[in-house]
Short mmCIF file of C-alpha atoms and ligand atoms in Angstrom, two decimals:
data_model
loop_
_atom_site.label_atom_id
_atom_site.label_comp_id
_atom_site.label_asym_id
_atom_site.label_seq_id
_atom_site.Cartn_x
_atom_site.Cartn_y
_atom_site.Cartn_z
CA MET A 1 126.88 115.58 155.00
CA VAL A 2 129.86 117.85 155.17
CA GLN A 3 133.52 117.04 154.46
CA SER A 4 134.62 116.35 158.02
CA GLN A 5 132.06 113.64 158.36
CA TRP A 6 133.11 111.43 155.52
CA PRO A 7 134.77 108.27 156.86
CA TYR A 8 138.54 107.92 156.27
CA TRP A 9 138.00 104.56 154.44
CA LEU A 10 135.69 105.97 151.83
CA PRO A 11 137.52 106.75 148.64
CA LEU A 12 135.11 109.47 147.65
CA ARG A 13 136.16 111.77 144.82
CA SER A 14 137.82 114.89 146.30
CA ASP A 15 135.64 117.16 144.14
CA LEU A 16 132.45 115.71 145.66
CA ARG A 17 133.41 116.03 149.30
CA ASN A 18 132.04 119.48 149.85
CA ILE A 19 128.81 119.27 147.84
CA SER A 20 125.31 118.49 149.18
CA PRO A 21 122.93 116.11 147.47
CA TYR A 22 120.17 117.80 145.45
CA GLY A 23 116.81 117.87 147.10
CA ALA A 24 113.89 119.96 148.23
CA PRO A 25 112.33 119.34 151.66
CA GLN A 26 109.80 116.56 151.77
CA ILE A 27 107.61 117.38 154.86
CA GLU A 28 104.48 115.52 155.94
CA GLY A 29 101.24 117.27 156.87
CA VAL A 30 101.73 120.50 154.92
CA ILE A 31 100.47 121.86 151.55
CA ALA A 32 103.49 121.06 149.33
CA LEU A 33 103.79 123.80 146.72
CA ASN A 34 107.63 123.45 146.32
CA THR A 35 108.51 121.03 143.62
CA ASN A 36 106.38 122.09 140.62
CA GLU A 37 104.43 118.91 140.71
CA ASN A 38 100.95 118.66 139.15
CA PRO A 39 98.56 118.52 142.10
CA PHE A 40 95.97 116.34 140.40
CA PRO A 41 96.07 112.55 140.71
CA LEU A 42 95.68 110.29 137.71
CA PRO A 43 92.09 110.21 136.31
CA GLY A 44 90.27 107.05 137.41
CA GLU A 45 89.90 105.58 133.97
CA VAL A 46 93.68 105.94 133.37
CA ALA A 47 94.54 104.42 136.81
CA GLU A 48 92.32 101.54 135.97
CA ALA A 49 93.79 100.87 132.45
CA MET A 50 97.34 101.27 133.94
CA SER A 51 96.80 98.70 136.72
CA ILE A 52 95.47 96.10 134.16
CA ARG A 53 98.56 96.80 132.03
CA LEU A 54 100.95 96.64 134.96
CA ASN A 55 99.44 93.45 136.17
CA ALA A 56 100.23 91.86 132.82
CA VAL A 57 103.89 93.22 133.06
CA ILE A 58 104.27 91.76 136.59
CA GLY A 59 103.87 88.27 135.17
CA ASN A 60 106.94 88.91 133.06
CA LEU A 61 109.23 90.64 135.54
CA ASN A 62 111.69 87.78 135.48
CA ARG A 63 112.73 89.13 131.99
CA TYR A 64 114.76 92.24 131.36
CA PRO A 65 112.70 95.14 129.78
CA ASP A 66 112.95 96.28 126.22
CA ARG A 67 116.41 97.82 126.50
CA ASP A 68 115.63 100.46 123.83
CA ALA A 69 112.05 101.25 124.88
CA HIS A 70 110.71 100.95 121.33
CA GLY A 71 107.03 101.00 122.10
CA LEU A 72 107.39 103.96 124.49
CA ARG A 73 109.56 105.97 122.08
CA GLN A 74 106.96 105.42 119.26
CA LYS A 75 104.19 106.73 121.55
CA LEU A 76 106.33 109.75 122.62
CA ALA A 77 107.10 110.48 118.97
CA HIS A 78 103.34 110.35 118.19
CA TYR A 79 102.57 112.69 121.03
CA ILE A 80 105.24 115.21 119.93
CA THR A 81 104.03 115.08 116.33
CA GLN A 82 100.48 115.69 117.38
CA SER A 83 101.26 118.48 119.89
CA THR A 84 103.87 120.35 117.94
CA GLY A 85 102.97 119.66 114.30
CA VAL A 86 106.50 118.50 113.63
CA GLU A 87 106.70 115.01 112.24
CA VAL A 88 109.11 112.96 114.37
CA SER A 89 109.57 109.20 114.75
CA GLU A 90 110.98 106.81 117.25
CA GLU A 91 114.43 107.45 115.82
CA ASN A 92 114.28 111.01 117.05
CA VAL A 93 113.31 110.08 120.64
CA TRP A 94 115.23 108.73 123.59
CA ALA A 95 113.52 108.08 126.96
CA ALA A 96 114.82 107.70 130.56
CA ASN A 97 113.92 107.85 134.28
CA GLY A 98 112.88 111.46 134.31
CA SER A 99 114.44 114.29 132.25
CA ASN A 100 117.21 114.58 134.87
CA GLU A 101 118.49 111.20 133.63
CA ILE A 102 118.23 112.49 130.09
CA LEU A 103 120.38 115.44 131.01
CA GLN A 104 122.91 113.14 132.62
CA THR A 105 123.01 110.92 129.61
CA LEU A 106 123.71 113.96 127.43
CA PHE A 107 126.45 115.17 129.71
CA LEU A 108 128.07 111.80 129.81
CA ALA A 109 128.03 111.56 126.02
CA CYS A 110 129.01 115.12 125.12
CA GLY A 111 130.50 116.66 128.24
CA GLY A 112 133.63 115.76 130.10
CA ALA A 113 136.81 117.65 131.35
CA ASP A 114 137.65 119.23 128.03
CA HIS A 115 134.11 120.13 126.92
CA LEU A 116 132.64 123.38 128.19
CA SER A 117 128.94 123.65 129.12
CA LEU A 118 127.13 126.95 129.49
CA GLY A 119 123.73 128.14 130.64
CA PHE A 120 121.99 131.44 131.69
CA ILE A 121 121.27 131.76 135.38
CA PRO A 122 119.20 131.79 137.41
CA SER A 123 117.89 128.68 135.83
CA TYR A 124 117.47 124.94 136.59
CA SER A 125 120.18 124.19 139.12
CA VAL A 126 120.50 120.58 138.14
CA HIS A 127 122.21 121.59 134.89
CA PRO A 128 125.41 122.87 136.61
CA LEU A 129 125.11 120.15 139.19
CA ILE A 130 125.26 117.39 136.59
CA ALA A 131 128.08 119.27 134.87
CA GLN A 132 130.01 119.00 138.15
CA ILE A 133 129.23 115.34 138.65
CA THR A 134 130.38 114.54 135.16
CA LYS A 135 133.47 116.81 135.54
CA THR A 136 132.29 119.08 132.76
CA PRO A 137 133.33 122.73 133.22
CA TRP A 138 130.30 125.02 133.49
CA PHE A 139 130.17 128.70 132.53
CA ALA A 140 127.26 130.61 134.07
CA GLY A 141 125.99 133.29 131.70
CA SER A 142 123.50 135.73 133.15
CA ARG A 143 119.85 136.73 132.62
CA ASP A 144 118.62 140.29 132.85
CA GLU A 145 116.65 141.76 135.76
CA ASP A 146 113.39 140.37 134.26
CA PHE A 147 115.04 137.00 133.97
CA GLY A 148 115.01 137.16 130.15
CA ILE A 149 118.11 136.51 128.03
CA ASP A 150 119.81 139.44 126.30
CA ILE A 151 120.23 137.66 122.92
CA ALA A 152 122.97 139.93 121.56
CA LYS A 153 125.02 139.47 124.67
CA ALA A 154 124.33 135.73 124.74
CA LYS A 155 125.36 135.22 121.15
CA LYS A 156 128.59 137.04 121.81
CA LEU A 157 129.16 134.92 124.89
CA ILE A 158 128.55 131.73 122.97
CA ARG A 159 130.99 132.91 120.16
CA ASP A 160 133.66 133.94 122.71
CA LYS A 161 133.45 130.75 124.89
CA SER A 162 132.77 128.20 122.16
CA PRO A 163 130.87 125.77 124.52
CA HIS A 164 130.16 122.24 123.46
CA LEU A 165 126.86 122.29 125.30
CA VAL A 166 124.53 125.29 125.70
CA PHE A 167 121.44 125.08 127.94
CA VAL A 168 118.33 127.21 127.74
CA THR A 169 115.40 126.36 129.95
CA THR A 170 112.06 127.67 128.62
CA PRO A 171 109.74 128.22 130.34
CA ASN A 172 112.56 128.89 132.74
CA ASN A 173 112.71 127.44 136.19
CA PRO A 174 112.71 129.26 138.62
CA SER A 175 111.41 132.35 136.84
CA GLY A 176 108.59 130.92 134.68
CA SER A 177 109.54 133.32 131.95
CA SER A 178 109.86 132.12 128.32
CA THR A 179 112.45 132.60 125.58
CA SER A 180 110.68 133.26 122.26
CA ILE A 181 111.28 130.80 119.35
CA ALA A 182 112.83 133.64 117.36
CA ASP A 183 115.38 134.15 120.15
CA LEU A 184 115.99 130.43 120.46
CA LYS A 185 116.70 130.28 116.74
CA GLU A 186 119.33 132.99 117.12
CA LEU A 187 120.98 131.10 120.02
CA ALA A 188 120.81 127.81 118.07
CA GLU A 189 122.55 129.54 115.16
CA ALA A 190 125.28 130.89 117.40
CA THR A 191 125.77 127.49 119.05
CA GLY A 192 125.92 125.75 115.71
CA SER A 193 128.60 128.23 114.52
CA VAL A 194 130.92 127.12 117.26
CA GLY A 195 130.13 123.41 116.92
CA GLY A 196 128.08 123.05 120.10
CA LEU A 197 124.89 121.11 120.94
CA PHE A 198 121.98 123.48 121.79
CA ILE A 199 119.85 121.89 124.53
CA VAL A 200 116.44 123.38 125.20
CA ASP A 201 114.94 122.13 128.48
CA GLU A 202 111.18 122.30 127.93
CA ALA A 203 109.98 120.65 131.13
CA TYR A 204 107.10 123.08 131.30
CA ALA A 205 106.37 123.49 127.53
CA GLU A 206 102.79 122.33 127.74
CA PHE A 207 101.85 125.32 130.01
CA SER A 208 103.23 127.76 127.51
CA GLU A 209 101.92 129.15 124.26
CA GLU A 210 105.31 129.48 122.59
CA PRO A 211 106.06 127.06 119.87
CA SER A 212 108.40 124.17 120.86
CA ALA A 213 112.07 124.20 119.92
CA VAL A 214 111.17 120.89 118.13
CA THR A 215 110.28 123.24 115.27
CA LEU A 216 113.95 124.12 114.92
CA LEU A 217 115.10 120.58 114.35
CA ALA A 218 114.61 120.63 110.60
CA ASP A 219 117.09 123.51 110.16
CA PHE A 220 119.46 122.84 113.09
CA PRO A 221 120.65 119.23 113.62
CA HIS A 222 122.42 120.23 116.75
CA VAL A 223 119.19 121.11 118.63
CA VAL A 224 118.11 118.80 121.45
CA VAL A 225 114.70 119.30 123.18
CA VAL A 226 114.46 117.78 126.66
CA ARG A 227 111.00 117.06 127.93
CA THR A 228 109.33 115.38 130.91
CA MET A 229 106.06 113.70 131.81
CA SER A 230 106.43 114.86 135.39
CA LYS A 231 104.60 118.13 135.02
CA ALA A 232 101.83 118.53 132.45
CA PHE A 233 101.19 114.72 132.46
CA ALA A 234 101.00 114.70 136.29
CA PHE A 235 103.34 111.69 136.25
CA ALA A 236 106.33 112.72 138.44
CA GLY A 237 106.21 109.58 140.50
CA ALA A 238 106.59 107.36 137.46
CA ARG A 239 109.83 109.06 136.40
CA THR A 240 109.66 109.42 132.69
CA GLY A 241 111.56 112.04 130.65
CA TYR A 242 112.68 112.11 127.08
CA LEU A 243 114.58 114.00 124.38
CA ILE A 244 113.71 114.78 120.78
CA ALA A 245 116.68 115.29 118.39
CA LYS A 246 118.34 113.98 115.41
CA PRO A 247 118.93 110.17 115.41
CA ALA A 248 122.69 110.78 115.91
CA VAL A 249 121.90 112.28 119.37
CA VAL A 250 119.81 109.22 120.27
CA HIS A 251 122.61 106.95 119.15
CA ALA A 252 125.08 108.88 121.30
CA SER A 253 122.65 108.58 124.23
CA LEU A 254 122.68 104.76 123.72
CA LEU A 255 126.44 104.86 124.53
CA THR A 256 126.01 106.31 127.94
CA ARG A 257 122.67 105.01 129.18
CA LEU A 258 122.84 102.07 131.61
CA PRO A 259 121.78 98.75 130.18
CA TYR A 260 118.09 98.12 130.81
CA HIS A 261 117.78 101.54 132.52
CA LEU A 262 113.99 101.89 132.10
CA SER A 263 112.01 99.25 133.93
CA ALA A 264 109.26 97.26 132.22
CA LEU A 265 106.85 98.78 134.79
CA THR A 266 107.87 102.39 133.89
CA GLN A 267 107.58 101.71 130.18
CA ALA A 268 104.21 100.14 130.44
CA ALA A 269 102.90 102.89 132.82
CA ALA A 270 104.22 105.66 130.58
CA GLU A 271 102.82 104.01 127.41
CA THR A 272 99.38 103.85 129.04
CA ALA A 273 99.66 107.46 130.18
CA LEU A 274 100.41 108.48 126.61
CA GLU A 275 97.45 106.48 125.27
CA PHE A 276 95.35 108.71 127.49
CA ALA A 277 97.25 111.90 126.79
CA PRO A 278 94.15 114.17 126.62
CA ALA A 279 92.79 112.82 129.98
CA MET A 280 96.23 113.04 131.59
CA GLN A 281 96.60 116.68 130.54
CA SER A 282 92.98 117.75 131.21
CA GLU A 283 93.92 120.06 134.13
CA ILE A 284 96.41 122.24 132.26
CA GLU A 285 93.81 124.88 131.47
CA LEU A 286 92.66 124.95 135.12
CA LEU A 287 96.25 125.27 136.31
CA ILE A 288 96.83 128.18 133.94
CA THR A 289 93.70 129.95 135.18
CA GLU A 290 94.73 129.27 138.81
CA ARG A 291 98.26 130.64 138.00
CA GLU A 292 96.70 133.87 136.98
CA ARG A 293 94.46 133.99 140.04
CA VAL A 294 97.48 133.39 142.37
CA ALA A 295 99.59 135.94 140.42
CA ASN A 296 96.93 138.63 140.81
CA ALA A 297 96.68 137.89 144.56
CA ILE A 298 100.39 138.18 144.89
CA THR A 299 100.44 141.54 143.10
CA GLU A 300 97.46 142.76 145.20
CA VAL A 301 99.39 142.41 148.46
CA GLY A 302 102.15 144.54 147.01
CA TYR A 303 104.71 141.89 146.09
CA ARG A 304 106.33 141.58 142.66
CA VAL A 305 105.48 138.51 140.57
CA VAL A 306 107.37 137.50 137.47
CA PRO A 307 105.05 136.71 134.43
CA SER A 308 104.96 133.00 134.13
CA SER A 309 104.20 130.51 131.37
CA ALA A 310 104.73 127.47 133.63
CA ASN A 311 102.93 125.97 136.57
CA PHE A 312 104.68 128.03 139.21
CA LEU A 313 105.35 131.62 140.07
CA LEU A 314 108.49 133.43 141.22
CA PHE A 315 107.64 136.34 143.50
CA GLY A 316 109.60 138.88 145.62
CA GLY A 317 109.67 142.44 146.84
CA PHE A 318 109.49 141.44 150.51
CA SER A 319 110.38 143.90 153.30
CA GLY A 320 112.34 141.20 155.17
CA GLU A 321 114.65 138.34 154.19
CA SER A 322 113.08 135.78 151.88
CA SER A 323 114.20 132.94 154.21
CA ALA A 324 112.03 134.52 156.97
CA ILE A 325 109.01 134.75 154.56
CA TRP A 326 109.52 131.14 153.59
CA GLN A 327 109.54 130.13 157.25
CA ALA A 328 106.36 132.17 157.96
CA PHE A 329 104.59 130.26 155.15
CA LEU A 330 105.80 126.93 156.54
CA GLU A 331 104.67 127.82 160.05
CA ARG A 332 101.24 128.29 158.60
CA GLY A 333 101.26 124.90 156.79
CA ILE A 334 102.37 125.97 153.32
CA LEU A 335 105.64 124.60 151.90
CA ILE A 336 106.98 126.82 149.06
CA ARG A 337 110.48 126.88 147.67
CA ASP A 338 113.42 128.99 148.69
CA ILE A 339 115.62 128.54 145.63
CA GLY A 340 118.45 130.54 147.07
CA LEU A 341 117.67 133.54 144.85
CA ARG A 342 117.99 136.62 147.14
CA GLY A 343 114.68 138.40 147.55
CA PHE A 344 112.50 135.82 145.82
CA LEU A 345 110.54 132.67 146.56
CA ARG A 346 108.80 130.25 144.20
CA VAL A 347 105.31 128.78 144.59
CA THR A 348 103.90 125.89 142.60
CA ILE A 349 100.24 126.19 141.48
CA GLY A 350 98.25 123.64 143.41
CA THR A 351 94.58 122.64 143.42
CA PRO A 352 92.12 125.49 143.64
CA ALA A 353 91.66 124.75 147.38
CA GLU A 354 95.42 124.70 147.99
CA ASN A 355 95.87 128.01 146.13
CA THR A 356 93.04 129.60 148.20
CA GLN A 357 94.88 128.58 151.33
CA PHE A 358 98.15 129.93 149.91
CA ILE A 359 96.43 133.27 149.21
CA ALA A 360 94.89 133.39 152.66
CA VAL A 361 98.35 132.86 154.30
CA LEU A 362 99.92 135.35 151.82
CA HIS A 363 97.44 138.08 153.08
CA LYS A 364 98.41 137.31 156.66
CA ILE A 365 102.12 137.43 155.97
CA ALA A 366 101.98 140.62 153.87
CA GLU A 367 99.90 142.47 156.46
C1 PLP B 401 113.56 122.76 134.06
C2 PLP B 401 113.54 121.35 134.61
N1 PLP B 401 114.13 120.42 133.89
C3 PLP B 401 114.03 119.10 134.28
C4 PLP B 401 113.40 118.76 135.44
C5 PLP B 401 113.40 117.31 135.88
O1 PLP B 401 112.25 116.71 135.73
P1 PLP B 401 112.09 115.14 135.81
O2 PLP B 401 113.37 114.53 136.18
O3 PLP B 401 111.05 114.85 136.92
O4 PLP B 401 111.63 114.72 134.46
C6 PLP B 401 112.79 119.70 136.25
C7 PLP B 401 112.09 119.40 137.49
O5 PLP B 401 111.62 120.19 138.27
C8 PLP B 401 112.82 121.05 135.79
O6 PLP B 401 112.28 122.08 136.53
#
């Protein structure tokens, strides 16, 4: 909806009148490779255990849920301890309806008109969007041609700007490229030296070989790692995201979360998923193998593909406009993502059959 269409009686904030709601197209009857979802449904044994658990919860829906999601946070802490080797407890974890809500909770707690936020673009566009919604100024630092972060430049930028919030997404969306733990450490140091919070968005961490920024927590109290169950856990529809940080960050999040924000159904479903973590994540290896197959196919037709450690690929080098290439894919039944980055498109890794179809269409388009 554009500004002229807002009704005169709606006291909408003036700074929101010209923005569009976030959203990727949701189109029926096509192969959707546009939102970095995991293409595999829940394993049967997990679905069964979950429905038994949810049935029990349904009998209690007259009651508010556990406001502080203790059981879920314990299970998330256990998962992080096991998968990263860093001992964390419930006190280090906060959970919400997707990591987007976690990001919003952090912005509400530590952002605001007199608190600068800073990120390195192109990256996850929801970071600056939530900055805007929460009236937090945003400074867009840049990435280099290969979508990496020039650490010397970034450290200087952080020291010059003194941001309260610094965001690094790794593996990065939309490029798929990773920032090494050594580089994250340098950026964390720089952010600490100006009194900022260093937020590492690790939505795709399970697809990457790099150690998690959770390993920095012992030395840097101002590091916050944001994670989601939407990708590696194939759990996007259940909306569960979380952060791992020092307890003070969790306490600050309690100030800005809505009361009873996480439904009893979500908590029970997520707890069950975590009890079955290996089964829920059993397709990660296959997705990584498929990622390399699709990347090779893209290179073979003469396009450029950015090396990825996530479940998607950014590719470019088209002779025409990327919007026309996007349309050509759609007309052939494949929905990929035009993230508004000139000369590039992003494709999510699907099932082997979906990827084969993508590759077949790719060949036709690149002819
Ligand atoms: C980098 C990044 N962070 C966070 C999210 C949000 O994930 P969710 O809200 O589903 O947990 C996404 C989703 O695509 C993402 O790409």
